[in-house]
Amino acid sequence: MVVCRCCPGGVSRRSRVRRYPSDMSDAEWAVIEPALPAPAWQAGKGGRPAGRCRRDYVDAIRYLVKEGIQWRAMPADLPHWRTVYDVADGWQKSGATEAMHHELRRQCRIAAGREPEPTAAVIDSQSVKAAEEVCRASRGYDAGKKVNGRKRHIAVDTIGLLLTVLVTAAGVQDRDGARPLLWNLRKAFPKIKLAWADGAYAGKLVTWAKTKLKPKLTLQIVKRPDDLHTFQVLPRRWVVERTLAWITRHRRTIRDYERLTAHHETIVYWAMIITMSRRLARRSRPALALAPPHGLAQALPGG
């Protein structure tokens, strides 16, 4: 039984059975639960234990992100959609979602034999179509990709784990969207000294990163060869493109349904939380000793 801080006595009150692909296993919950903020009643801030275990709310948020449903289409065995929305919105506003994502990223880097904090990054952007809920003030038209919607600018470390994300209108040029992205990157990760980007970021942005960011950040452009007419994996650029593919495996991220850009950024963080928690759960799973079926050992050479 996984210890659960939100439940009296530390024993989870979760009553529903695991039935959806997005539901957490016990190993995943053991990874995510310590990264969640401490309940208010445990931190001495008053209140009382919630009516349901937080595992149910995390499963509901994961179902929304992975399956791409509407909030009101939340399955009946999960908490009511309004409560799930309030929980997700509260964690987003308090910074708990981003803090949980950062903690899981640290664990993934350590498990991969890396330092907890990165020293290099790769940046790129992706335009996605916007649903009718997205207001005109925060949407635009990307003439290059022919997409009417929004653009998410991301920075990842050298193994493809998300560092920060910024959502803008799709009409914002990559170089213009990269400035606030790099500001956020420098603020959150002062150890990063080098970042790679594609040719769309060449020009004044390289000089700006060296002169305006303190300590300075070297932006190295990885250009596509002019005579390249076939598919070729370009150094460093493939890392961030693979991360974008990881994100779009979650149906809620394929199209932007969020009225606020901050909510779409949170959805992207949750997509990576799902990816990293599954990776960590696989690593923590005890290795099973595989033995040949009964009667087969005698048939094998030397059996």
Coordinates of C-alpha atoms in Angstrom, one line a residue, residues 37-168:
P37 CA 2.2 19.9 -2.1
A38 CA 1.5 19.0 1.5
P39 CA -2.2 19.2 2.4
A40 CA -3.2 22.4 4.1
W41 CA -4.5 20.6 7.2
Q42 CA -1.2 18.8 7.6
A43 CA 0.8 22.1 7.2
G44 CA -1.1 23.7 10.0
K45 CA -3.1 26.0 7.8
G46 CA -6.4 24.8 9.0
G47 CA -9.1 23.0 7.2
R48 CA -9.8 19.2 7.2
P49 CA -9.0 16.2 5.0
A50 CA -10.6 16.3 1.6
G51 CA -13.5 14.0 0.9
R52 CA -11.5 12.0 -1.7
C53 CA -7.9 10.9 -2.0
R54 CA -5.8 13.2 -4.2
R55 CA -4.9 10.2 -6.3
D56 CA -8.4 10.3 -7.8
Y57 CA -7.9 14.0 -8.7
V58 CA -4.5 13.3 -10.3
D59 CA -6.1 10.4 -12.3
A60 CA -8.8 12.7 -13.5
I61 CA -6.4 15.4 -14.7
R62 CA -4.3 12.8 -16.4
Y63 CA -7.4 11.4 -18.1
L64 CA -8.3 14.8 -19.4
V65 CA -4.8 15.5 -20.8
K66 CA -4.2 12.0 -22.2
E67 CA -7.7 11.4 -23.8
G68 CA -8.4 15.0 -24.8
I69 CA -12.0 15.1 -23.4
Q70 CA -14.1 18.2 -22.5
W71 CA -14.2 19.1 -18.8
R72 CA -17.9 18.2 -18.6
A73 CA -17.3 14.8 -20.2
M74 CA -15.4 13.6 -17.1
P75 CA -16.3 9.9 -16.4
A76 CA -18.7 9.3 -13.6
D77 CA -16.3 7.2 -11.6
L78 CA -13.9 10.1 -11.3
P79 CA -14.5 13.2 -9.2
H80 CA -16.9 15.8 -10.5
W81 CA -15.4 17.9 -13.3
R82 CA -15.9 21.2 -11.4
T83 CA -13.9 19.9 -8.4
V84 CA -11.2 18.5 -10.7
Y85 CA -11.0 21.9 -12.5
D86 CA -10.7 23.8 -9.2
V87 CA -8.0 21.4 -8.0
A88 CA -6.0 21.8 -11.3
D89 CA -6.5 25.5 -11.4
G90 CA -5.4 25.9 -7.7
W91 CA -2.2 23.9 -8.3
Q92 CA -1.5 25.9 -11.4
K93 CA -1.9 29.3 -9.6
S94 CA 0.1 28.3 -6.6
G95 CA 2.9 27.0 -8.7
A96 CA 2.5 23.4 -7.4
T97 CA 2.1 21.9 -10.9
E98 CA 5.3 23.5 -12.1
A99 CA 7.1 22.5 -8.9
M100 CA 6.0 18.9 -9.2
H101 CA 7.2 18.9 -12.9
H102 CA 10.6 20.3 -11.9
E103 CA 11.0 17.7 -9.1
L104 CA 10.2 14.8 -11.5
R105 CA 12.6 16.2 -14.0
R106 CA 15.4 16.3 -11.4
Q107 CA 14.7 12.7 -10.6
C108 CA 14.8 11.7 -14.2
R109 CA 18.1 13.4 -14.8
I110 CA 19.6 11.7 -11.7
A111 CA 18.3 8.4 -12.9
A112 CA 19.9 9.0 -16.3
G113 CA 23.3 9.7 -14.6
R114 CA 23.1 13.5 -15.1
E115 CA 23.5 16.4 -12.8
P116 CA 20.2 17.5 -11.2
E117 CA 20.4 20.9 -12.8
P118 CA 21.1 21.4 -16.6
T119 CA 23.9 23.5 -18.1
A120 CA 22.7 23.5 -21.7
A121 CA 19.3 23.7 -23.5
V122 CA 17.7 23.4 -26.9
I123 CA 14.8 25.7 -27.9
D124 CA 12.1 25.4 -30.6
S125 CA 8.5 26.3 -31.2
Q126 CA 5.3 24.5 -32.5
S127 CA 2.1 26.0 -33.9
V128 CA -1.2 24.3 -33.0
K129 CA -4.7 25.1 -34.2
A130 CA -7.0 26.8 -31.7
A131 CA -10.5 25.8 -30.9
E132 CA -13.4 28.3 -30.8
E133 CA -12.9 28.8 -27.1
V134 CA -9.7 30.7 -27.7
C135 CA -10.4 34.4 -28.0
R136 CA -9.0 36.5 -30.8
A137 CA -6.7 38.5 -28.5
S138 CA -4.5 35.5 -27.8
R139 CA -4.6 33.8 -31.2
G140 CA -3.0 34.5 -34.5
Y141 CA -2.0 33.2 -37.9
D142 CA 1.3 31.4 -38.6
A143 CA 1.8 32.1 -42.3
G144 CA 4.7 29.7 -42.6
K145 CA 2.8 26.7 -41.2
K146 CA -0.6 28.0 -42.3
V147 CA -2.0 27.5 -38.8
N148 CA -4.6 29.8 -37.1
G149 CA -4.1 29.4 -33.4
R150 CA -1.3 29.5 -30.9
K151 CA 2.4 28.8 -30.7
R152 CA 4.1 27.1 -27.9
H153 CA 7.8 27.9 -27.4
I154 CA 9.7 25.4 -25.4
A155 CA 13.2 24.9 -24.0
V156 CA 14.5 21.4 -23.1
D157 CA 17.6 19.9 -21.7
T158 CA 20.1 17.8 -23.6
I159 CA 18.1 14.6 -23.0
G160 CA 14.8 16.2 -24.0
L161 CA 13.1 16.9 -20.7
L162 CA 11.1 20.1 -20.6
L163 CA 12.6 23.1 -18.8
T164 CA 10.1 25.9 -19.5
V165 CA 7.2 26.6 -21.9
L166 CA 5.7 29.8 -23.2
V167 CA 2.4 30.0 -25.1
T168 CA 1.8 33.0 -27.5

